[in-house]
PDB file of C-alpha atoms in Angstrom:
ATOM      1  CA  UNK M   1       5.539  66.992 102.624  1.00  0.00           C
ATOM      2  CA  UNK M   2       8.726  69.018 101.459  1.00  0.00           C
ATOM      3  CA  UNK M   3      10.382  67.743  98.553  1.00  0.00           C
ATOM      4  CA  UNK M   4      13.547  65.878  99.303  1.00  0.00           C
ATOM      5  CA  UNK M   5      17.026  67.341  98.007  1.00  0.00           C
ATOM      6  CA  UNK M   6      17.775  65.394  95.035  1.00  0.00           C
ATOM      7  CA  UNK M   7      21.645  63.497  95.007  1.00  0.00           C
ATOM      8  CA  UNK M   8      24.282  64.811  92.523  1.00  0.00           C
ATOM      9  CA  UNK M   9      22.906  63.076  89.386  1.00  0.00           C
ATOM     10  CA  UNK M  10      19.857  62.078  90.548  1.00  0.00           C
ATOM     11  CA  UNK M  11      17.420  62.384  87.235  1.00  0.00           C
ATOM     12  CA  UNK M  12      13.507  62.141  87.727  1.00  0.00           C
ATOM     13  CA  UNK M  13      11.425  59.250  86.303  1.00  0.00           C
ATOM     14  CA  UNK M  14      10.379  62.140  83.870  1.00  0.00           C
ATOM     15  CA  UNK M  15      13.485  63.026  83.084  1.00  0.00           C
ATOM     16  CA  UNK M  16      15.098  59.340  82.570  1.00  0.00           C
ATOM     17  CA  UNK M  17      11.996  58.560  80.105  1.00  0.00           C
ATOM     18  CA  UNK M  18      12.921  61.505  78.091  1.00  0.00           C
ATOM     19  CA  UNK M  19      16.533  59.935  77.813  1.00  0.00           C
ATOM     20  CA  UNK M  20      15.530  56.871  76.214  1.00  0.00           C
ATOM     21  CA  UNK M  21      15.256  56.270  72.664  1.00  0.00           C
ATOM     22  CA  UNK M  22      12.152  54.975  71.153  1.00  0.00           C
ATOM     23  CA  UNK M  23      12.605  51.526  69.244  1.00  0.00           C
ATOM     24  CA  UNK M  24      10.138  53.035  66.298  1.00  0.00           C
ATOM     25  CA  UNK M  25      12.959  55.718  65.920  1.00  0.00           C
ATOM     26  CA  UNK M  26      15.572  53.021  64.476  1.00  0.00           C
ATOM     27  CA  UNK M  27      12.929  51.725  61.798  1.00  0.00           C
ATOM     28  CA  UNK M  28      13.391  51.491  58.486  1.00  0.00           C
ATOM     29  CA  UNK M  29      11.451  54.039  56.131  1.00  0.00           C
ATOM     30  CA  UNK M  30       8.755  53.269  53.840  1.00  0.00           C
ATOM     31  CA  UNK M  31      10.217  52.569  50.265  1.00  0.00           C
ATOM     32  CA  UNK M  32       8.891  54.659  47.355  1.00  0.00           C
ATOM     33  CA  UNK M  33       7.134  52.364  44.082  1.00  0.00           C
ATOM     34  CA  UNK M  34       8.989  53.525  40.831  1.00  0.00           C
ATOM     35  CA  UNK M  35       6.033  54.018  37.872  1.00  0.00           C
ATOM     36  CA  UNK M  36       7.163  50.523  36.230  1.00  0.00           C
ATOM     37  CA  UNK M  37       7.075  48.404  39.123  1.00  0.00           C
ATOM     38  CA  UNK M  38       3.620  49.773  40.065  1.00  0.00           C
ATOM     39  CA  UNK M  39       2.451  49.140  37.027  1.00  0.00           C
ATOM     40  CA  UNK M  40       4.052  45.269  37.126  1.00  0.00           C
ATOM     41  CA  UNK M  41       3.303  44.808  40.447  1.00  0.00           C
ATOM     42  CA  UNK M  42      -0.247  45.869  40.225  1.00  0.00           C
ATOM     43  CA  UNK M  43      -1.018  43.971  36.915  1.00  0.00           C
ATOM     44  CA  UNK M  44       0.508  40.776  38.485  1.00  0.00           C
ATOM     45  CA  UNK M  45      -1.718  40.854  41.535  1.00  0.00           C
ATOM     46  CA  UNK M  46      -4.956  41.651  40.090  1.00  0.00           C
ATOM     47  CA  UNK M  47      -4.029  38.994  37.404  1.00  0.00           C
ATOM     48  CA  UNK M  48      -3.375  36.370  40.096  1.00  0.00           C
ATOM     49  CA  UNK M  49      -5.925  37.224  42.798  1.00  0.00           C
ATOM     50  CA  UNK M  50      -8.908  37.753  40.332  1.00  0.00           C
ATOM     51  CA  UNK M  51      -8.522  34.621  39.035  1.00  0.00           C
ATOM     52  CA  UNK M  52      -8.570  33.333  42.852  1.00  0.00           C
ATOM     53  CA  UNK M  53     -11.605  35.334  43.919  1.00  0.00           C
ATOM     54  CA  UNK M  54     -13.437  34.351  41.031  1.00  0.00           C
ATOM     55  CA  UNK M  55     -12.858  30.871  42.114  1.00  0.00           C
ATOM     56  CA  UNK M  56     -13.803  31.301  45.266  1.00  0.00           C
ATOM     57  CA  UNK M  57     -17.668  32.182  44.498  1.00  0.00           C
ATOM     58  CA  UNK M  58     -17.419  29.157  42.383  1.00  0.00           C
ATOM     59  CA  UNK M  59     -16.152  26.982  45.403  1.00  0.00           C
ATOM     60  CA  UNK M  60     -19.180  28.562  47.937  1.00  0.00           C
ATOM     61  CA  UNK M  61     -21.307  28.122  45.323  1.00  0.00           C
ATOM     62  CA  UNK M  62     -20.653  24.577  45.524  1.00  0.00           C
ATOM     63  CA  UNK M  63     -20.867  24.155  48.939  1.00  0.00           C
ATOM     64  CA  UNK M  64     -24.112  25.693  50.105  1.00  0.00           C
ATOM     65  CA  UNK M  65     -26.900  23.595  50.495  1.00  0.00           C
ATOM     66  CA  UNK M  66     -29.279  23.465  47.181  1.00  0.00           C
ATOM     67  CA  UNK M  67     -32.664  25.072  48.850  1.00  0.00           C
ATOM     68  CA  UNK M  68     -30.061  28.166  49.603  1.00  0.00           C
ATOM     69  CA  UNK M  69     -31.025  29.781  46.066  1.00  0.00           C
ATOM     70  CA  UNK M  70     -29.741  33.220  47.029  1.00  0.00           C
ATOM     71  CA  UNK M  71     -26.998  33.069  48.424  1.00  0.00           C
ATOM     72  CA  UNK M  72     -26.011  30.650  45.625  1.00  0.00           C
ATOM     73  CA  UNK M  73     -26.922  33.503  42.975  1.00  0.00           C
ATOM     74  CA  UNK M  74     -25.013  35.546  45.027  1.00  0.00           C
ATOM     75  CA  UNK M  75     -22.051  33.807  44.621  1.00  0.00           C
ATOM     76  CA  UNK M  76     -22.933  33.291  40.707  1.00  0.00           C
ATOM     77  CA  UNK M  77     -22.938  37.290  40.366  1.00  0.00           C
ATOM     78  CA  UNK M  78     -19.290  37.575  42.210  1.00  0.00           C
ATOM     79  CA  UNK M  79     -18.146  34.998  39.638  1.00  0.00           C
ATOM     80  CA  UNK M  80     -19.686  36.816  36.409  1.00  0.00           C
ATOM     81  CA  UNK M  81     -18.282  40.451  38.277  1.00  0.00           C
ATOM     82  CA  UNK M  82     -14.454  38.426  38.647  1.00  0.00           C
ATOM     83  CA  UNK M  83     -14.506  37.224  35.865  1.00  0.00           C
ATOM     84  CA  UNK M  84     -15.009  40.490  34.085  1.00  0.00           C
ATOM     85  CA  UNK M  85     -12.378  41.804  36.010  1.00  0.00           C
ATOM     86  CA  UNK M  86      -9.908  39.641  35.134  1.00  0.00           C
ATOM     87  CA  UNK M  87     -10.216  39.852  31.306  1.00  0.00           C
ATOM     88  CA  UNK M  88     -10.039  43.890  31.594  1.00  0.00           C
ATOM     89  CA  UNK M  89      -6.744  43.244  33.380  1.00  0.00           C
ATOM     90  CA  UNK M  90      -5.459  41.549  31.062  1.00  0.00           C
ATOM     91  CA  UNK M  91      -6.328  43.953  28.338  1.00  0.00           C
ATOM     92  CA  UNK M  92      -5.413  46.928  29.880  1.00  0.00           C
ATOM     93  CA  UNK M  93      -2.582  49.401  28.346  1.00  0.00           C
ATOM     94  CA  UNK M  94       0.456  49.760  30.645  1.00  0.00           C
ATOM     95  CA  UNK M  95      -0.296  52.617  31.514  1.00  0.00           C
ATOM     96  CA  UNK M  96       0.220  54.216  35.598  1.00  0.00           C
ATOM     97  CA  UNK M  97      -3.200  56.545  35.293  1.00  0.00           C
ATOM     98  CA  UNK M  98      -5.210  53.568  34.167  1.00  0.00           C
ATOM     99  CA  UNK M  99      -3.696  51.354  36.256  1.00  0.00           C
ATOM    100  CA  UNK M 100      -4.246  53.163  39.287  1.00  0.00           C
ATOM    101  CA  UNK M 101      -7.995  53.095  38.294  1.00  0.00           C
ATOM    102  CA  UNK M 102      -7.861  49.204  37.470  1.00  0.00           C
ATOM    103  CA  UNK M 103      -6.312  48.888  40.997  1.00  0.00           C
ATOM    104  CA  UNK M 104      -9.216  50.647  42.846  1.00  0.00           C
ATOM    105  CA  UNK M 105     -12.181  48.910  40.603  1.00  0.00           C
ATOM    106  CA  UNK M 106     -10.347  45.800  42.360  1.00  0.00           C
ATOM    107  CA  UNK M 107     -10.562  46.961  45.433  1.00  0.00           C
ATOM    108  CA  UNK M 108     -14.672  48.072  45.033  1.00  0.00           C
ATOM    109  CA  UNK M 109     -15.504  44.682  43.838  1.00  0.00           C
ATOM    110  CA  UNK M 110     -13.221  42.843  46.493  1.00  0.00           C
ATOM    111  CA  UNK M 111     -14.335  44.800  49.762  1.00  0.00           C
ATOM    112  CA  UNK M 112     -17.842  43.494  48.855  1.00  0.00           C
ATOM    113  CA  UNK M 113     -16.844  40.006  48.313  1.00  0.00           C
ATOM    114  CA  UNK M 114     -14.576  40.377  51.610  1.00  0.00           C
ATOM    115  CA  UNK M 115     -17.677  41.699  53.620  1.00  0.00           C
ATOM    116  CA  UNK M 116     -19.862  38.958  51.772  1.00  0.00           C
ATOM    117  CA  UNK M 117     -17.791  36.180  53.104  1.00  0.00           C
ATOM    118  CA  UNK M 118     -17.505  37.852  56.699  1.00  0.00           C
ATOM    119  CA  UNK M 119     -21.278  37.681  56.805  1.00  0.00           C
ATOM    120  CA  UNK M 120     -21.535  34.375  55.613  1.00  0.00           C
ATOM    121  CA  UNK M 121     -18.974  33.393  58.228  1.00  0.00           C
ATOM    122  CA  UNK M 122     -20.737  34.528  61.056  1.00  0.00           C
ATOM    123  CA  UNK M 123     -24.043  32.999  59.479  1.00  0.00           C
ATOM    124  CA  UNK M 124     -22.503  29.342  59.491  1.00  0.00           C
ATOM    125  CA  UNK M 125     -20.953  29.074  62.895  1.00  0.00           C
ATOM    126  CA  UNK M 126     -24.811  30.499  64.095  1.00  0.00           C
ATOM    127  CA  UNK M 127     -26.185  27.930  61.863  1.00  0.00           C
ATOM    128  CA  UNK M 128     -27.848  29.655  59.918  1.00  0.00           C
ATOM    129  CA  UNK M 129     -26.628  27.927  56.788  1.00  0.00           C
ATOM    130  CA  UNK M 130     -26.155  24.819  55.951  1.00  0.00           C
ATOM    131  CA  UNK M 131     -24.073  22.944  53.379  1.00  0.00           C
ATOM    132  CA  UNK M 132     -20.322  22.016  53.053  1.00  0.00           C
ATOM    133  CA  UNK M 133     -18.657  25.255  53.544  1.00  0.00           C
ATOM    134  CA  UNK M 134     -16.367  24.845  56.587  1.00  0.00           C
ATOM    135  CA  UNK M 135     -15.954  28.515  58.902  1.00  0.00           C
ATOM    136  CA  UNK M 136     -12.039  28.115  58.468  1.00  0.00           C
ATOM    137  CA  UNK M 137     -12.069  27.941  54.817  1.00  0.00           C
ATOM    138  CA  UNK M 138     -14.895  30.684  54.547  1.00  0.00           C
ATOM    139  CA  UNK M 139     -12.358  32.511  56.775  1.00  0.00           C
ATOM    140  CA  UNK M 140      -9.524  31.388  55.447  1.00  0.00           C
ATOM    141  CA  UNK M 141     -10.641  32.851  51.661  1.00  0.00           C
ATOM    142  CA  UNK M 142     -12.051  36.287  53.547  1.00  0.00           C
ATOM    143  CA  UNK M 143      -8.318  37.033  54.975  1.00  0.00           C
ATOM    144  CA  UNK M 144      -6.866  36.511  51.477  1.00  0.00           C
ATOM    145  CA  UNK M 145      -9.477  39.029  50.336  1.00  0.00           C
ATOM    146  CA  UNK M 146      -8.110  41.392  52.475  1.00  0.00           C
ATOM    147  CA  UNK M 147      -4.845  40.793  51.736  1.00  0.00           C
ATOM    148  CA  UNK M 148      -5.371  41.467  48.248  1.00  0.00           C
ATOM    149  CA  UNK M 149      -7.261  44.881  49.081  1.00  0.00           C
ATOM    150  CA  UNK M 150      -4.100  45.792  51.285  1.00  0.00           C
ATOM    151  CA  UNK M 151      -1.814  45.209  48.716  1.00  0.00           C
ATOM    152  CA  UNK M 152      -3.340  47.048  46.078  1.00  0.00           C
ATOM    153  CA  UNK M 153      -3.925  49.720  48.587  1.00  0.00           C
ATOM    154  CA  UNK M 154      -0.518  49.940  49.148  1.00  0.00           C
ATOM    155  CA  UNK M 155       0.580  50.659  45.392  1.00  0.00           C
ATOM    156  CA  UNK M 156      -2.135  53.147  45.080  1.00  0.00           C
ATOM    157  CA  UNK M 157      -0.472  55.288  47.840  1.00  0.00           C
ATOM    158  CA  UNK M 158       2.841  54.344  45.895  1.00  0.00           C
ATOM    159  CA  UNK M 159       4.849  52.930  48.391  1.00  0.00           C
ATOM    160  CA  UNK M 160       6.374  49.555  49.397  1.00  0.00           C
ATOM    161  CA  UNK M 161       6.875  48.700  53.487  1.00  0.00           C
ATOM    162  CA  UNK M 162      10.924  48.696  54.181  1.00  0.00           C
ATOM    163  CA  UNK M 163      11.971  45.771  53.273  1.00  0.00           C
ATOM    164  CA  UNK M 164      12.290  43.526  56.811  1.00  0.00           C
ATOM    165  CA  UNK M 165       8.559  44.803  57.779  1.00  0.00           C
ATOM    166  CA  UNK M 166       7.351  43.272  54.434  1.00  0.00           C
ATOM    167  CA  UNK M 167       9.120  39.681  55.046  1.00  0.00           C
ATOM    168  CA  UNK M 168       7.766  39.350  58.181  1.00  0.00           C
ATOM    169  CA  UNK M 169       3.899  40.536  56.686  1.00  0.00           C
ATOM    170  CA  UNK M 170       4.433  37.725  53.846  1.00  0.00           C
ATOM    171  CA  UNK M 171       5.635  35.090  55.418  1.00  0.00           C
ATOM    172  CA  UNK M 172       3.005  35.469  58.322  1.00  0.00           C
ATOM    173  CA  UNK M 173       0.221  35.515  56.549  1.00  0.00           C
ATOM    174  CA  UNK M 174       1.397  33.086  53.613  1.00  0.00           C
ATOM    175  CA  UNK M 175       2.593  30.323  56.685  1.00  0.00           C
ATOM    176  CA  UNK M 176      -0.955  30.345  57.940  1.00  0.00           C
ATOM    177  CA  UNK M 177      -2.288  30.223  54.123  1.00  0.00           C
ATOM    178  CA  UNK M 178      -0.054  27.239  53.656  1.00  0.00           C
ATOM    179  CA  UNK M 179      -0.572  25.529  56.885  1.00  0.00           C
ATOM    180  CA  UNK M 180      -4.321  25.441  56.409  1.00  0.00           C
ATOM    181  CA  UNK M 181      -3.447  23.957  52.908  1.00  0.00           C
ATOM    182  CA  UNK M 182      -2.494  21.242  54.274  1.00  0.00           C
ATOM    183  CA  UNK M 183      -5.151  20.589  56.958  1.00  0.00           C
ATOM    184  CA  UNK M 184      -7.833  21.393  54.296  1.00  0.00           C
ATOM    185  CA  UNK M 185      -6.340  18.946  52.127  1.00  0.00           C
ATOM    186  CA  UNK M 186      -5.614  16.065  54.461  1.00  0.00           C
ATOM    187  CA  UNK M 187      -9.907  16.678  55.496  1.00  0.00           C
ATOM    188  CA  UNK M 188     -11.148  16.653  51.978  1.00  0.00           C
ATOM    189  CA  UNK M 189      -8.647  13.269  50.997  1.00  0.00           C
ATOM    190  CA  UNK M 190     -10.282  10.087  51.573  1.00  0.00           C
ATOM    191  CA  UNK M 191      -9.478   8.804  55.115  1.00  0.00           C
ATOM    192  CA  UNK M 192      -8.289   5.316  53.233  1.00  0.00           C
ATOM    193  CA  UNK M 193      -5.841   6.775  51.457  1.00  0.00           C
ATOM    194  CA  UNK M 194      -3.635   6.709  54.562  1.00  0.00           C
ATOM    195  CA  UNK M 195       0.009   7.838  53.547  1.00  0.00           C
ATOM    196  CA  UNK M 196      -1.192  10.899  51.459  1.00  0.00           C
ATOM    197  CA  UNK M 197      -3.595  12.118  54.667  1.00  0.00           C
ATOM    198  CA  UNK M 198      -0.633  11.586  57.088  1.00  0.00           C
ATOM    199  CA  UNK M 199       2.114  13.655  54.775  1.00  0.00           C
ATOM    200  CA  UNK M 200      -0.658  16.488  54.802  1.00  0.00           C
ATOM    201  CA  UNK M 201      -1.246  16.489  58.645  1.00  0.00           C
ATOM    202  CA  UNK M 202       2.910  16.371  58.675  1.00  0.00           C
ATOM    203  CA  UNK M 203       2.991  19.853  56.251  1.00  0.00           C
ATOM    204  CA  UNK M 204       0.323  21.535  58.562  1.00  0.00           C
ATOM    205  CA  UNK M 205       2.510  20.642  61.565  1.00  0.00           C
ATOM    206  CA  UNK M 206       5.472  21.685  60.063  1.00  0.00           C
ATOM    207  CA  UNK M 207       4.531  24.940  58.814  1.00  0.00           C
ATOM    208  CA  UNK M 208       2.321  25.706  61.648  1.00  0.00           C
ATOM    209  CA  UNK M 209       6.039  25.557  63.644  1.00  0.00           C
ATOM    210  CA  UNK M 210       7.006  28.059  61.148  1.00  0.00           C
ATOM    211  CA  UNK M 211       3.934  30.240  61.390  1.00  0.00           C
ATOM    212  CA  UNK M 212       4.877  30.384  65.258  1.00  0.00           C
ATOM    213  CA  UNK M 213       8.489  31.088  64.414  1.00  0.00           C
ATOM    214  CA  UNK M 214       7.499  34.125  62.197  1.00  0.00           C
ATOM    215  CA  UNK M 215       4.937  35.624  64.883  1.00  0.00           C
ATOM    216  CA  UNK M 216       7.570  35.364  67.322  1.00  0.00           C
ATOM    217  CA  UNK M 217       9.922  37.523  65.124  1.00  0.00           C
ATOM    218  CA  UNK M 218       6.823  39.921  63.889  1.00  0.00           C
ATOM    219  CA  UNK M 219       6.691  40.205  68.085  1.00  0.00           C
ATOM    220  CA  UNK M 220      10.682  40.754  67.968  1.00  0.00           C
ATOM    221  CA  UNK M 221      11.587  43.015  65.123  1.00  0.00           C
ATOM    222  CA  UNK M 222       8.223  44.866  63.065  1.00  0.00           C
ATOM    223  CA  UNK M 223       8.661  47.986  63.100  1.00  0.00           C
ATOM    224  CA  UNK M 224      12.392  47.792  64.464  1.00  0.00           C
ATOM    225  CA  UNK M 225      15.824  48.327  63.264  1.00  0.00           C
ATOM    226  CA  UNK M 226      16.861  45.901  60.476  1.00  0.00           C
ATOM    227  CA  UNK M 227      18.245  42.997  61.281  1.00  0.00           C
ATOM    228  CA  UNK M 228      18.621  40.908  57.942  1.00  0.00           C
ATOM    229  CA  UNK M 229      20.308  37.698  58.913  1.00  0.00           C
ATOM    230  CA  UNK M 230      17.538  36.641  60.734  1.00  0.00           C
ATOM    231  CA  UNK M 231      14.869  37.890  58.164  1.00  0.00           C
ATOM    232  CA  UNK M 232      17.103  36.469  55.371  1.00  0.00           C
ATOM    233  CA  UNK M 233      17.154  32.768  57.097  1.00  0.00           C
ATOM    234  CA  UNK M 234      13.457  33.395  57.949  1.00  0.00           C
ATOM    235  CA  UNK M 235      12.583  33.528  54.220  1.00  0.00           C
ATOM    236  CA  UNK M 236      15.240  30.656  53.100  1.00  0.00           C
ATOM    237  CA  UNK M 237      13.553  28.238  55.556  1.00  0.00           C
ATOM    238  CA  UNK M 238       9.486  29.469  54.078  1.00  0.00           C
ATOM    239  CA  UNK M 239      11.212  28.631  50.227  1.00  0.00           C
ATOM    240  CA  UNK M 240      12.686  25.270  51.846  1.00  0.00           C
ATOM    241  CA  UNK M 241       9.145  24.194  52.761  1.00  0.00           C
ATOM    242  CA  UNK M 242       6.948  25.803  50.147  1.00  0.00           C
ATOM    243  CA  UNK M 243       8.918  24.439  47.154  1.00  0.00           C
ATOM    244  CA  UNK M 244       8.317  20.951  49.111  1.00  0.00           C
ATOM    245  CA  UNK M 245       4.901  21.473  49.655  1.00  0.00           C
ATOM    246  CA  UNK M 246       4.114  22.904  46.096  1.00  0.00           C
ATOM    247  CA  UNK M 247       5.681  19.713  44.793  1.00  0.00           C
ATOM    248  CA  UNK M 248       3.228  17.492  47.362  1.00  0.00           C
ATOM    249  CA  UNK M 249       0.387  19.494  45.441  1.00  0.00           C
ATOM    250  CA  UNK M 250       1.427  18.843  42.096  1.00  0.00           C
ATOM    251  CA  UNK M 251       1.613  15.203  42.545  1.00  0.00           C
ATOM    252  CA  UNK M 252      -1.827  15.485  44.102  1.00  0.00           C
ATOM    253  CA  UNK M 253      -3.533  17.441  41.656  1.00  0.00           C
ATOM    254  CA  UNK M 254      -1.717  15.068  38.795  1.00  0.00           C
ATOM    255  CA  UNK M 255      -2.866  12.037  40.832  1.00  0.00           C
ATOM    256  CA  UNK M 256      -6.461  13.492  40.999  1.00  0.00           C
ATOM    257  CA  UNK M 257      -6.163  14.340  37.495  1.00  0.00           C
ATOM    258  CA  UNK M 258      -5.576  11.066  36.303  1.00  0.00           C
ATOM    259  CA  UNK M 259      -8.394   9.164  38.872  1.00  0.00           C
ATOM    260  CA  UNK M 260      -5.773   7.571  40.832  1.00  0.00           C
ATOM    261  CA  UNK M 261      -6.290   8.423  44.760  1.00  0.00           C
ATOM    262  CA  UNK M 262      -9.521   9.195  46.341  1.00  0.00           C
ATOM    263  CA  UNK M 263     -10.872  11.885  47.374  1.00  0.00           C
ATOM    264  CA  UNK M 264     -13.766  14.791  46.778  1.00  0.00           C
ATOM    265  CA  UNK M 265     -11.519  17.278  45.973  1.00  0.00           C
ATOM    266  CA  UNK M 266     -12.750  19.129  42.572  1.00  0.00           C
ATOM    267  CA  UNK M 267      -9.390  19.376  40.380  1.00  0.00           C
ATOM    268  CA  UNK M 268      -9.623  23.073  39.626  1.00  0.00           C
ATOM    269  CA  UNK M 269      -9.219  23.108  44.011  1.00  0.00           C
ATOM    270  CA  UNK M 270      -6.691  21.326  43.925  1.00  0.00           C
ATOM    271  CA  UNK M 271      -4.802  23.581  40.758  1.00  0.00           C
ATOM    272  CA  UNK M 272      -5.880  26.256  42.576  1.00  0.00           C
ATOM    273  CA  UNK M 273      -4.019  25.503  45.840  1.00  0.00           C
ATOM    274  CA  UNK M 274      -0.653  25.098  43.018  1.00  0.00           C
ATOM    275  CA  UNK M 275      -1.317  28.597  41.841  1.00  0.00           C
ATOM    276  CA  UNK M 276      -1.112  29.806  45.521  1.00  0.00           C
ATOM    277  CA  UNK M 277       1.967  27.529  46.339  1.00  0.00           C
ATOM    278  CA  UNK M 278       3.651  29.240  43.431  1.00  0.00           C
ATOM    279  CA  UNK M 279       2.407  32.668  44.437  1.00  0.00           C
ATOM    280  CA  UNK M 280       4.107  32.547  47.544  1.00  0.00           C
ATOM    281  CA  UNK M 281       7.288  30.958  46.075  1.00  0.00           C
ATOM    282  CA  UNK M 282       7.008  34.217  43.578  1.00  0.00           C
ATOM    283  CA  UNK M 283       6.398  36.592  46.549  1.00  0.00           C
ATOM    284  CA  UNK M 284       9.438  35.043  48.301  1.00  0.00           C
ATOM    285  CA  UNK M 285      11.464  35.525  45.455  1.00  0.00           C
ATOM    286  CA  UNK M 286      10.685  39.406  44.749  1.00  0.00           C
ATOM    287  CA  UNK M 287      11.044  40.110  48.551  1.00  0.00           C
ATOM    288  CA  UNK M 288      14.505  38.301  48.443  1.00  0.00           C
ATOM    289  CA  UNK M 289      15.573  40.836  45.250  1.00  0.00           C
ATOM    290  CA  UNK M 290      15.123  43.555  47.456  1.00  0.00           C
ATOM    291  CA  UNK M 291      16.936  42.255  50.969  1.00  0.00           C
ATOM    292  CA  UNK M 292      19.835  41.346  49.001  1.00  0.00           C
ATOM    293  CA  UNK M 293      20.123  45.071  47.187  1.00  0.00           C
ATOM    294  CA  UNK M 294      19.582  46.411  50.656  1.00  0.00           C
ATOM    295  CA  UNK M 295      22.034  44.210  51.759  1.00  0.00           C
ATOM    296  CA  UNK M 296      24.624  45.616  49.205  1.00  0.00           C
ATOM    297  CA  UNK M 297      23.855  49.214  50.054  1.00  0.00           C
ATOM    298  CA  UNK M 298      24.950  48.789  53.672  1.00  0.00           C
ATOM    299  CA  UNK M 299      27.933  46.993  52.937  1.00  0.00           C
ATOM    300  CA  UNK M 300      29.182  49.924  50.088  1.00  0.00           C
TER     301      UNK M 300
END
């Protein structure tokens, strides 16, 4: 067949392509870590999550089933290696070389926590152990493994996502965090203590409709040109419920504290679900110290 004559302006599908602009050309740039903040940054996260992951072994621990001796001494090894961990953060000099180093004996000891967990995951849902460990929360505390790799990770290279990619990372994985919070919480109160389960199963509803909210803009706007009112409000609305959900905790853990509700939840759990509350609320807070200097540098 002979081509066709093409019409005055007539472009090719070729040619039309070639005149669009990509949507990854209007994204923001990675942001470069000054020597101070990577050192802050990086002490503050292994100072948080080791404390966490050494918890975590302690929590499996607990839950396996008392003829599983190995995987229990398993779990007692992760908690002596943690533990370690956490005092030599805490002792060492602020200093960016040994920092960096810190940073990826972190990451060493996480990734085989992380890959620990995975296995035990897939172990449980094939029955192959038993106990008290749900899947969820073994995959709930393998995801914030491997958040705390990625974050560390990150520093190491020296860089910090621009700043609307890094609200919408946060606040999706610390909604889901949250949300199973307060599912986990409303499981492991006693069913009789009616009022407390039902505000739980409330906060997982309401930041599940959150969670969805910040996947839709993750669908919408990672990886896109900034558009901070919408990221801005998106992170007002995570403080909003966090702070009201850290304060639900707090009364819990006082209440369990003090032998007034019932439940099986061990006390250091319950502290430990504070210390994440507050985490986020801290995360929220740094991320909103950057939008609003970015904000000022496109209004000057």
């Amino acid at each position: 067949m002979q081509n066709q004559p093409q019409l005055p302006g007539h472009v090719s599908v070729d040619q039309f392509n070639q005149m669009l602009v990509s949507p990854e050309s209007f994204a923001a740039k990675p942001e470069s870590l000054t020597e101070q903040l990577f050192i802050e940054r990086s002490l503050t996260e292994n100072r948080f999550w080791l404390r966490i992951m050494k918890e975590h072994a302690l929590f499996l621990g607990d839950g396996f089933n008392r003829k599983d001796t190995q995987l229990i001494q398993q779990t007692d090894r992760f908690y002596h290696y943690f533990e370690q961990q956490e005092k030599k953060a805490y002792q060492v000099p602020n200093n960016a070389a040994l920092v960096r180093k810190l940073n990826e004996e972190s990451i060493e000891l996480v990734h085989g926590f992380r890959n620990f967990k995975r296995n035990l995951l897939i172990m449980i849902i094939n029955c192959k152990v038993s106990g008290f460990n749900f899947p969820l929360l073994v995959d709930h505390i393998a995801r914030e493994a491997e958040y705390f790799m990625r974050t560390l990770k990150k520093f190491n290279k020296g860089v910090l996502e621009p700043i609307q990619d890094a609200i919408i990372n946060e606040n999706v994985f610390w909604l889901r965090i949250m949300m199973e919070h307060s599912r986990f919480i409303s499981s492991l109160l006693d069913q009789s203590e009616r009022n407390l389960v039902n505000t739980a199963r409330k906060f997982g509803d309401d930041f599940e409709i959150l969670l969805n909210q910040a996947r839709d803009v993750e669908s919408m706007l990672y990886h896109k040109q900034p558009t901070y009112p919408i990221i801005g409000k998106m992170n007002k609305d995570s403080e909003s419920a966090a702070t009201e959900l850290r304060a639900f905790k707090k009364t819990g853990l006082d209440l369990i504290k003090s032998c007034q509700i019932r439940s099986v939840i061990n006390p250091l759990l319950a502290d430990h679900v504070v210390r994440e509350a507050d985490h986020f609320l801290y995360m929220i807070h740094v991320l909103e110290e950057r939008l609003n200097k970015k904000m000022k540098e496109q209004r000057l």
